[in-house]
GROMACS .gro file of C-alpha atoms in nm:
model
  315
    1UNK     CA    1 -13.541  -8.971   7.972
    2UNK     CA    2 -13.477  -9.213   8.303
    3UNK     CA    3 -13.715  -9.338   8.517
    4UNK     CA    4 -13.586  -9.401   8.882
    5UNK     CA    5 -13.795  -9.668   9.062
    6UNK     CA    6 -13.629  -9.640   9.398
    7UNK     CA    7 -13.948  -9.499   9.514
    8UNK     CA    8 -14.291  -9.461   9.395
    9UNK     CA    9 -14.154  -9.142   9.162
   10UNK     CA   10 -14.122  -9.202   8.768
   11UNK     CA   11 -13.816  -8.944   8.670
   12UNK     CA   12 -13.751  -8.855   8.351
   13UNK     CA   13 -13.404  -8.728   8.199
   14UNK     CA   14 -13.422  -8.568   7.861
   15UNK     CA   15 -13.156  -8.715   7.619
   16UNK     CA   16 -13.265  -8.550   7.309
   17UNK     CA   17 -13.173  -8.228   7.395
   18UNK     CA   18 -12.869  -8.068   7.519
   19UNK     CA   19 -12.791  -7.959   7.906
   20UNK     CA   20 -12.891  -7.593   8.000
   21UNK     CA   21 -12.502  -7.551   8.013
   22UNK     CA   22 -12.456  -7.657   7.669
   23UNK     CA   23 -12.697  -7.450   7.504
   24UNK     CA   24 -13.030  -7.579   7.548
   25UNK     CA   25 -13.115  -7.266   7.616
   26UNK     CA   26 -13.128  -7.195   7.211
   27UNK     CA   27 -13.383  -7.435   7.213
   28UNK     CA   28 -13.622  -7.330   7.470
   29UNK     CA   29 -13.650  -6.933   7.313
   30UNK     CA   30 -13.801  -7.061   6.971
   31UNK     CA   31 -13.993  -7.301   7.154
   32UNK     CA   32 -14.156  -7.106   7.376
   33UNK     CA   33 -14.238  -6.825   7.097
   34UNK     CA   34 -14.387  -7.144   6.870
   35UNK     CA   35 -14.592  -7.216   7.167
   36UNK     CA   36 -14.716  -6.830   7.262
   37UNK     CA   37 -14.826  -6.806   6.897
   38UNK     CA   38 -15.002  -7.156   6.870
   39UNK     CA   39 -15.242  -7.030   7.188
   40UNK     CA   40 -15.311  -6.648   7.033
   41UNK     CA   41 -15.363  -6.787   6.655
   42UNK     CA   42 -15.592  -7.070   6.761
   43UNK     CA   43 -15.721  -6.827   6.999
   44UNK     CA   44 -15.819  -6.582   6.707
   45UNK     CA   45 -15.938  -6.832   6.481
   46UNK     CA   46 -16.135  -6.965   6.735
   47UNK     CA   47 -16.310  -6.605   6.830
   48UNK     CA   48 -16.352  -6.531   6.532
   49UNK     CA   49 -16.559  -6.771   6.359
   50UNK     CA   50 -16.796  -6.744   6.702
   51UNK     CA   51 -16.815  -6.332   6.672
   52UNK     CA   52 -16.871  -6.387   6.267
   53UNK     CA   53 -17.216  -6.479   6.183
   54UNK     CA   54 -17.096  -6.573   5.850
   55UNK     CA   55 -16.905  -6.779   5.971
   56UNK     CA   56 -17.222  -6.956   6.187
   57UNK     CA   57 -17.186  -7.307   5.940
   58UNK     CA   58 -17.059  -7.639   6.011
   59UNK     CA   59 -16.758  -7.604   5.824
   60UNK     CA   60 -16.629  -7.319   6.027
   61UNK     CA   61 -16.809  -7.451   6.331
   62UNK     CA   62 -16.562  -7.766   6.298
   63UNK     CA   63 -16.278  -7.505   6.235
   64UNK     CA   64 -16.337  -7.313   6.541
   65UNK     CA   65 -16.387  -7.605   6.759
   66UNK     CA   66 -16.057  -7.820   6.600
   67UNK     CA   67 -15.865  -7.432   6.686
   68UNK     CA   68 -15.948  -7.490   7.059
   69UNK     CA   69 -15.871  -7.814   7.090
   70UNK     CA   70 -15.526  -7.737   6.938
   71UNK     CA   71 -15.464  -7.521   7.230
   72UNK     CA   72 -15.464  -7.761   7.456
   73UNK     CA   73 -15.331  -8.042   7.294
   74UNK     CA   74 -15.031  -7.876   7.315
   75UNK     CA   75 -15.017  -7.737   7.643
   76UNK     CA   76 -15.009  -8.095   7.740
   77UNK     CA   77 -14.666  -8.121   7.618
   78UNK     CA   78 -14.516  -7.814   7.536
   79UNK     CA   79 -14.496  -7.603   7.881
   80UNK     CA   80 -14.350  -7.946   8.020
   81UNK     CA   81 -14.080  -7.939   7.772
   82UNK     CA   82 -13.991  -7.570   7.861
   83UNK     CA   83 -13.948  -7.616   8.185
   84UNK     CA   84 -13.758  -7.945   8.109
   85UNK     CA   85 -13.496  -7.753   7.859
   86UNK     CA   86 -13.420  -7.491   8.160
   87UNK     CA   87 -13.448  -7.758   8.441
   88UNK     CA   88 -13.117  -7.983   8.521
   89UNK     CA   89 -13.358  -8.215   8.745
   90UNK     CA   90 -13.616  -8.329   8.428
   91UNK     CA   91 -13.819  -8.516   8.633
   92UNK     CA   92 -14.252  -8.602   8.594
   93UNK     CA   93 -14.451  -8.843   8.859
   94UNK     CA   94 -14.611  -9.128   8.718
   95UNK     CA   95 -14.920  -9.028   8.773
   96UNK     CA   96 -14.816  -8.690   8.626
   97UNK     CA   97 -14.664  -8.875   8.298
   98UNK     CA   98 -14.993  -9.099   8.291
   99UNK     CA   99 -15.213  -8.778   8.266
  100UNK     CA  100 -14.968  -8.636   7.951
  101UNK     CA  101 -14.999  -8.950   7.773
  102UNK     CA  102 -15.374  -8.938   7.823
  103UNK     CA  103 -15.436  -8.588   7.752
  104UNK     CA  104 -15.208  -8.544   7.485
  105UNK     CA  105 -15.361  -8.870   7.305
  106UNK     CA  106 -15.722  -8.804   7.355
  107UNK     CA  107 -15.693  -8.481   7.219
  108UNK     CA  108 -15.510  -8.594   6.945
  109UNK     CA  109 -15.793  -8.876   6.874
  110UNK     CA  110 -16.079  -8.560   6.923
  111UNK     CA  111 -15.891  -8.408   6.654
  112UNK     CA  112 -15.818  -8.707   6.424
  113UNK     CA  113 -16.222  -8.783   6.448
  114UNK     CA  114 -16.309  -8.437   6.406
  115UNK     CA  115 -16.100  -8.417   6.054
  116UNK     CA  116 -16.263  -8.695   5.934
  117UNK     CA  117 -16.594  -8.548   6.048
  118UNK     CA  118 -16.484  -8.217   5.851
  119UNK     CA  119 -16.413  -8.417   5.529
  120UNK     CA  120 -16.768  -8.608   5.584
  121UNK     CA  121 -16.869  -8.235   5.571
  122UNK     CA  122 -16.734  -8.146   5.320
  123UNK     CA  123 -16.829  -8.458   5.082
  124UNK     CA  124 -17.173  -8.359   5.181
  125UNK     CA  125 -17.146  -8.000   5.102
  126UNK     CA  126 -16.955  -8.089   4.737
  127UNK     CA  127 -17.126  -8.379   4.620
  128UNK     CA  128 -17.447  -8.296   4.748
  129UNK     CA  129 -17.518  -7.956   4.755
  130UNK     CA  130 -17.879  -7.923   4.749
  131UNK     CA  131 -17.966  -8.149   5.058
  132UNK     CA  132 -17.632  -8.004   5.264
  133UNK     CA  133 -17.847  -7.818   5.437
  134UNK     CA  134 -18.093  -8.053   5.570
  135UNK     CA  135 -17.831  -8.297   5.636
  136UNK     CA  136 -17.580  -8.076   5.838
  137UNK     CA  137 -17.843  -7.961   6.068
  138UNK     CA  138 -17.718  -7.768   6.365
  139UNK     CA  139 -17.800  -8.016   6.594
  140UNK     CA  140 -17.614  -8.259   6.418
  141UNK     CA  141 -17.346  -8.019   6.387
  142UNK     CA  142 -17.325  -8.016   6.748
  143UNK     CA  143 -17.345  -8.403   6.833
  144UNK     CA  144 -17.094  -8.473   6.608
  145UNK     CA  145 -16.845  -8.174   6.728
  146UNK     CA  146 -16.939  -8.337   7.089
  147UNK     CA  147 -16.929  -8.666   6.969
  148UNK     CA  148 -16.573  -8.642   6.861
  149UNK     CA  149 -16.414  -8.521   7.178
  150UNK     CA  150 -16.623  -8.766   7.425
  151UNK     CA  151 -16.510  -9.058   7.200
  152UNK     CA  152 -16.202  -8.940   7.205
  153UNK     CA  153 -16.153  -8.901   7.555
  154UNK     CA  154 -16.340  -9.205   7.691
  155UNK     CA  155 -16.169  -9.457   7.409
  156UNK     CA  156 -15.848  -9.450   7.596
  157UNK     CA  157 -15.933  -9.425   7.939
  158UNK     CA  158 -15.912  -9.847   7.942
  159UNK     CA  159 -15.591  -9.813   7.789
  160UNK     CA  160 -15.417  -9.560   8.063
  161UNK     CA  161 -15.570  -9.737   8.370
  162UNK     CA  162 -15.390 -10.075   8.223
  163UNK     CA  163 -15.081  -9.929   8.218
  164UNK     CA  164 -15.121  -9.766   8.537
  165UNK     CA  165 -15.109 -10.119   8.736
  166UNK     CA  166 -14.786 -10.249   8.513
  167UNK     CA  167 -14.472 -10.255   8.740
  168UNK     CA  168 -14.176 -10.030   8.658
  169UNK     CA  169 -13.803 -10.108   8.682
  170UNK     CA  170 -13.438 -10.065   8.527
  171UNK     CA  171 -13.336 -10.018   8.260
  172UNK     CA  172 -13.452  -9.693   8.309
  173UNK     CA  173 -13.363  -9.393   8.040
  174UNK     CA  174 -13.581  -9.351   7.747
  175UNK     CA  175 -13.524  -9.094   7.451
  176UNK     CA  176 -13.838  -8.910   7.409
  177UNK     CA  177 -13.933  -8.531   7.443
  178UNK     CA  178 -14.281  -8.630   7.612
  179UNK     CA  179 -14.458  -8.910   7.753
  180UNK     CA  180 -14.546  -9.160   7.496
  181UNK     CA  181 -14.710  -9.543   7.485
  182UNK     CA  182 -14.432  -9.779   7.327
  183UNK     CA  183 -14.133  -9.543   7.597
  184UNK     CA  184 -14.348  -9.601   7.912
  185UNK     CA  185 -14.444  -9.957   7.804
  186UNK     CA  186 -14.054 -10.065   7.728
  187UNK     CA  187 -13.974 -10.009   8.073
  188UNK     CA  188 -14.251 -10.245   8.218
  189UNK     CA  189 -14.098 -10.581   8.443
  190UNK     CA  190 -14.373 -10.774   8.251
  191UNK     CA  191 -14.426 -10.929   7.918
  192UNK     CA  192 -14.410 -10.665   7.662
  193UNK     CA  193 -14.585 -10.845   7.384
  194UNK     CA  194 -14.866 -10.613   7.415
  195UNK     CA  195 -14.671 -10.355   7.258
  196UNK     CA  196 -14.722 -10.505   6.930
  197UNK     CA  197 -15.114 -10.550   7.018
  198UNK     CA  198 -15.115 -10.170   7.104
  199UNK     CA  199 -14.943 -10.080   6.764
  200UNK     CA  200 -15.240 -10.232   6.584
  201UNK     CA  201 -15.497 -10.127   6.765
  202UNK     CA  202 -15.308  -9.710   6.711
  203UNK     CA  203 -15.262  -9.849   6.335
  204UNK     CA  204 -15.575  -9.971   6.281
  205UNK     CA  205 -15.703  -9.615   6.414
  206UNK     CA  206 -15.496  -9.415   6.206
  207UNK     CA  207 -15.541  -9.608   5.911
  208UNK     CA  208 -15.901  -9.621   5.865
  209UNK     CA  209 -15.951  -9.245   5.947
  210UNK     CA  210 -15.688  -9.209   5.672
  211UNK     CA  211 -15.911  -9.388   5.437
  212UNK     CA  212 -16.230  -9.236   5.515
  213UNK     CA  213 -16.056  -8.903   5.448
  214UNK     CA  214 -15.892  -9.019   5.160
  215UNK     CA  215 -16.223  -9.144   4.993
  216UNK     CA  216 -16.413  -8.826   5.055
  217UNK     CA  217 -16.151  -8.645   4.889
  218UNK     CA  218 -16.117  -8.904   4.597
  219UNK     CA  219 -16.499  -8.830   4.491
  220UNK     CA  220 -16.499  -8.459   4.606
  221UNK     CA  221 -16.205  -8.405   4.392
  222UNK     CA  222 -16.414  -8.624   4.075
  223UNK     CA  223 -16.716  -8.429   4.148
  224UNK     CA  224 -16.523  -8.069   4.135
  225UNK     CA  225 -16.357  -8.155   3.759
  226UNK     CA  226 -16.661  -8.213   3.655
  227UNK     CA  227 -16.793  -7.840   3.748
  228UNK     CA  228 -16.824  -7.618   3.386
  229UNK     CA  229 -16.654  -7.303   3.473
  230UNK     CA  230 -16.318  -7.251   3.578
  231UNK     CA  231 -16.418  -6.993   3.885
  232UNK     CA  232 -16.661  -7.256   4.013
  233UNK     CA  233 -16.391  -7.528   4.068
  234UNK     CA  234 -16.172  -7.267   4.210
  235UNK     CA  235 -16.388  -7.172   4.480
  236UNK     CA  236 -16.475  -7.549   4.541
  237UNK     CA  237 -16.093  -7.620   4.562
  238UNK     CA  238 -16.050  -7.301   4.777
  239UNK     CA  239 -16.312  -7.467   5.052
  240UNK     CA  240 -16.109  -7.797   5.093
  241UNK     CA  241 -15.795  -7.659   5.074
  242UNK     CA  242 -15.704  -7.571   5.414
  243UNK     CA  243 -15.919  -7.882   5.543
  244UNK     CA  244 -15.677  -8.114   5.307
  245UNK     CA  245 -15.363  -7.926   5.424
  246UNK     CA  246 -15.423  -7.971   5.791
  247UNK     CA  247 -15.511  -8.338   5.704
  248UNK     CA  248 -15.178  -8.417   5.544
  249UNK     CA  249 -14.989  -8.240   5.803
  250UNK     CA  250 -15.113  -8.409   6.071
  251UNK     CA  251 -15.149  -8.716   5.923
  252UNK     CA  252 -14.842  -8.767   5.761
  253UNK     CA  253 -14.679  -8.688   6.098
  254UNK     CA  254 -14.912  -8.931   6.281
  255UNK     CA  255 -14.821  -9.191   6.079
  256UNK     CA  256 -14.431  -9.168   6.044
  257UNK     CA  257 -14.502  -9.236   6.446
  258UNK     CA  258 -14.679  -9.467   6.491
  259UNK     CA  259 -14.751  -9.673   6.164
  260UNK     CA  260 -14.378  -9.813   6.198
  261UNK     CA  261 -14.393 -10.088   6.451
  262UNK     CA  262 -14.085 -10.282   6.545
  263UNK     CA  263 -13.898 -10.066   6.314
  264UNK     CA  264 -13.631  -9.841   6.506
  265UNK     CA  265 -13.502  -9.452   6.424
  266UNK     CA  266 -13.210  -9.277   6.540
  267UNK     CA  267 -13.329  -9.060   6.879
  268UNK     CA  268 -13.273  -8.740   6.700
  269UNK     CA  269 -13.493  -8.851   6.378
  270UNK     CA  270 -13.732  -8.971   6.675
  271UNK     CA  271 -13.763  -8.641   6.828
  272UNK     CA  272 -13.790  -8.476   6.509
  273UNK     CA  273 -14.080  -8.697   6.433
  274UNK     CA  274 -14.253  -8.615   6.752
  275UNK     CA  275 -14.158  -8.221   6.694
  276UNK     CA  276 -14.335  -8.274   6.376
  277UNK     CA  277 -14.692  -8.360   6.506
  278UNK     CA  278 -14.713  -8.194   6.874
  279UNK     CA  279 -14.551  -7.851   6.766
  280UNK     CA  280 -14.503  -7.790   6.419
  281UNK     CA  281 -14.840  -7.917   6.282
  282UNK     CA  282 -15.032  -7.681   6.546
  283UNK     CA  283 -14.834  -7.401   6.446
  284UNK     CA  284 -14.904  -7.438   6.082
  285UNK     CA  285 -15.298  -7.470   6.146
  286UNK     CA  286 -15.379  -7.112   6.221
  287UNK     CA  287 -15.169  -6.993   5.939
  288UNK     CA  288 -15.338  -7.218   5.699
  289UNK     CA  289 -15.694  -7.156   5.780
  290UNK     CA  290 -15.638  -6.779   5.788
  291UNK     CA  291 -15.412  -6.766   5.478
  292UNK     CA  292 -15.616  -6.990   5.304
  293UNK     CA  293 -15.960  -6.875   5.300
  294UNK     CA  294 -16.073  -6.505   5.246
  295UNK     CA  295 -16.408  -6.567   5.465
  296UNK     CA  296 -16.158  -6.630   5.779
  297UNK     CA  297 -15.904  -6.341   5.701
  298UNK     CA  298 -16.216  -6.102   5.677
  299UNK     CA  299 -16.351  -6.214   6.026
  300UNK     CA  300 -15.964  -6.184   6.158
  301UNK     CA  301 -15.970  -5.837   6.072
  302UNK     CA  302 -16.234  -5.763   6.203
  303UNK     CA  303 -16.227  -5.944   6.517
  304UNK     CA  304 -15.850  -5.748   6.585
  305UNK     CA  305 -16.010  -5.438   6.491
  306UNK     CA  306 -16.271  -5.434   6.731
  307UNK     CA  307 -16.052  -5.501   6.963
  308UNK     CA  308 -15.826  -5.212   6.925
  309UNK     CA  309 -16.160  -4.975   6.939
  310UNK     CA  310 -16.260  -5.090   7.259
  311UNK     CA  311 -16.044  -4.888   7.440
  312UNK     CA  312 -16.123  -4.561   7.225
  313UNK     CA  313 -16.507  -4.616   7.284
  314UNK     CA  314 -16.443  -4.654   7.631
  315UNK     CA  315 -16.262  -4.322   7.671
   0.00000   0.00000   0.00000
């Protein structure tokens, strides 16, 4: 990507993928497919666990709400990208590449702080069962599911309105599919130490969710071998399952991002990195919550079926 600081427009030039002219037209079909089925499979999952009163819980409650926010976390990227791949003039404001960066991150934070509220959840529900109820209350339900995305969203409105009084100059290409921190901040005229401050504070972030997570799922996983009968730790394993998928997906993908500091990869490796986490992890979600849990595939199927007798009723 380039920026061009000849006026007050930040332009950006796409290096990691090929000219229209040289095929990056293969690129833009799959991703554009990836993308319509991210929307209508969070979409689903989404509707369905609010049309399912079965589904009414805080464990699907957390589902449904981490679905929507998956929606647009990626349409803060992805449609920019199309029309980048198809476009020989890749070009985003500054403001416009401030406002990616911010919604893109603090939708990724909502969700990082709403997994770790689902394995919280989930500790609760495992390890103890009788009190779940009284704990998980609906209204706590709600504060934390609102609690998640305000936190997310106001923790890195300091950060953006810093950057967004740093000068810009030359050198100005960058190799990066989307607006990102350490890109922008590399091209700053001003003392770029506080790239390695904003690496720690994003590590120190990722990290301790990580460990939260990792705990709960330490003692749920202790507390589960412990259960008697064979179909009883099934089912228990069958309720984290997706939960612990998701985690590692998005996690793992997180972290090979931004947990590496001064160390350096090859562009493409980059962008594969950053493919990883803002496209390939959404598009695995739906798939795992509906393959993975019979509860969700049951409400699926119903949810498309009512759909298709709407029009027959209404004849």
């Amino acid at each position: 990507m380039r920026i061009n600081r000849t006026t007050s427009v930040t332009e950006f030039l796409f290096s990691g993928f090929p000219q229209f002219e040289d095929g990056s037209f293969l690129f833009f079909i799959p991703l554009f497919f990836i993308y319509i089925f991210i929307v209508i499979g969070n979409l689903i999952v989404f509707f369905a666990v609010r049309m399912d009163t079965r589904l009414h819980n805080p464990m699907y409650n957390f589902i449904s709400i981490f679905s929507f926010l998956e929606i647009w976390y990626t349409t803060a990227t992805i449609p920019k990208m199309l029309s980048n791949l198809i476009s020989k003039q890749r070009t985003i404001s500054l403001i416009g590449c401030l406002l990616q960066m911010y919604f893109f991150h603090s939708l990724g934070n909502s969700e990082g702080i709403l997994l770790t509220t689902m394995a919280i959840d989930r500790y609760v529900a495992i390890c103890n069962p009788l009190r779940y109820p009284t704990i998980m209350t609906p209204r706590l339900c709600a504060q934390l599911s609102a609690g998640s995305c305000i936190f997310g969203f106001l923790v890195l409105l300091p950060e953006i309105a810093w950057i967004s009084t740093l000068p810009f100059c030359g050198p100005n290409q960058i190799h990066q599919i989307f607006c990102d921190f350490e890109p922008v901040l590399r091209l700053a005229c001003t003392d770029t130490s506080m790239i390695l401050v904003e690496d720690v504070v994003h590590a120190v972030a990722i990290i301790f969710s990580v460990l939260v997570i990792a705990i709960s799922y330490m003692r749920i996983i202790t507390v589960i071998l412990r259960i008697p009968s064979g179909e009883g730790r099934r089912k228990a394993f069958s309720t984290c399952a997706a939960h612990l998928g998701v985690f590692l997906m998005f996690y793992g993908s997180v972290s090979l991002m931004y947990l590496r500091f001064s160390a350096t990869f090859p562009p493409v490796l980059d962008t594969a990195i950053a493919l990883m986490f803002a496209v390939l992890a959404p598009f695995f979600n739906p798939i795992i919550y509906s393959l993975r849990n019979k509860d969700m595939k049951i409400a699926i199927k119903k949810l498309l079926c009512s759909q298709k007798m709407l029009p027959t009723s209404a004849s």
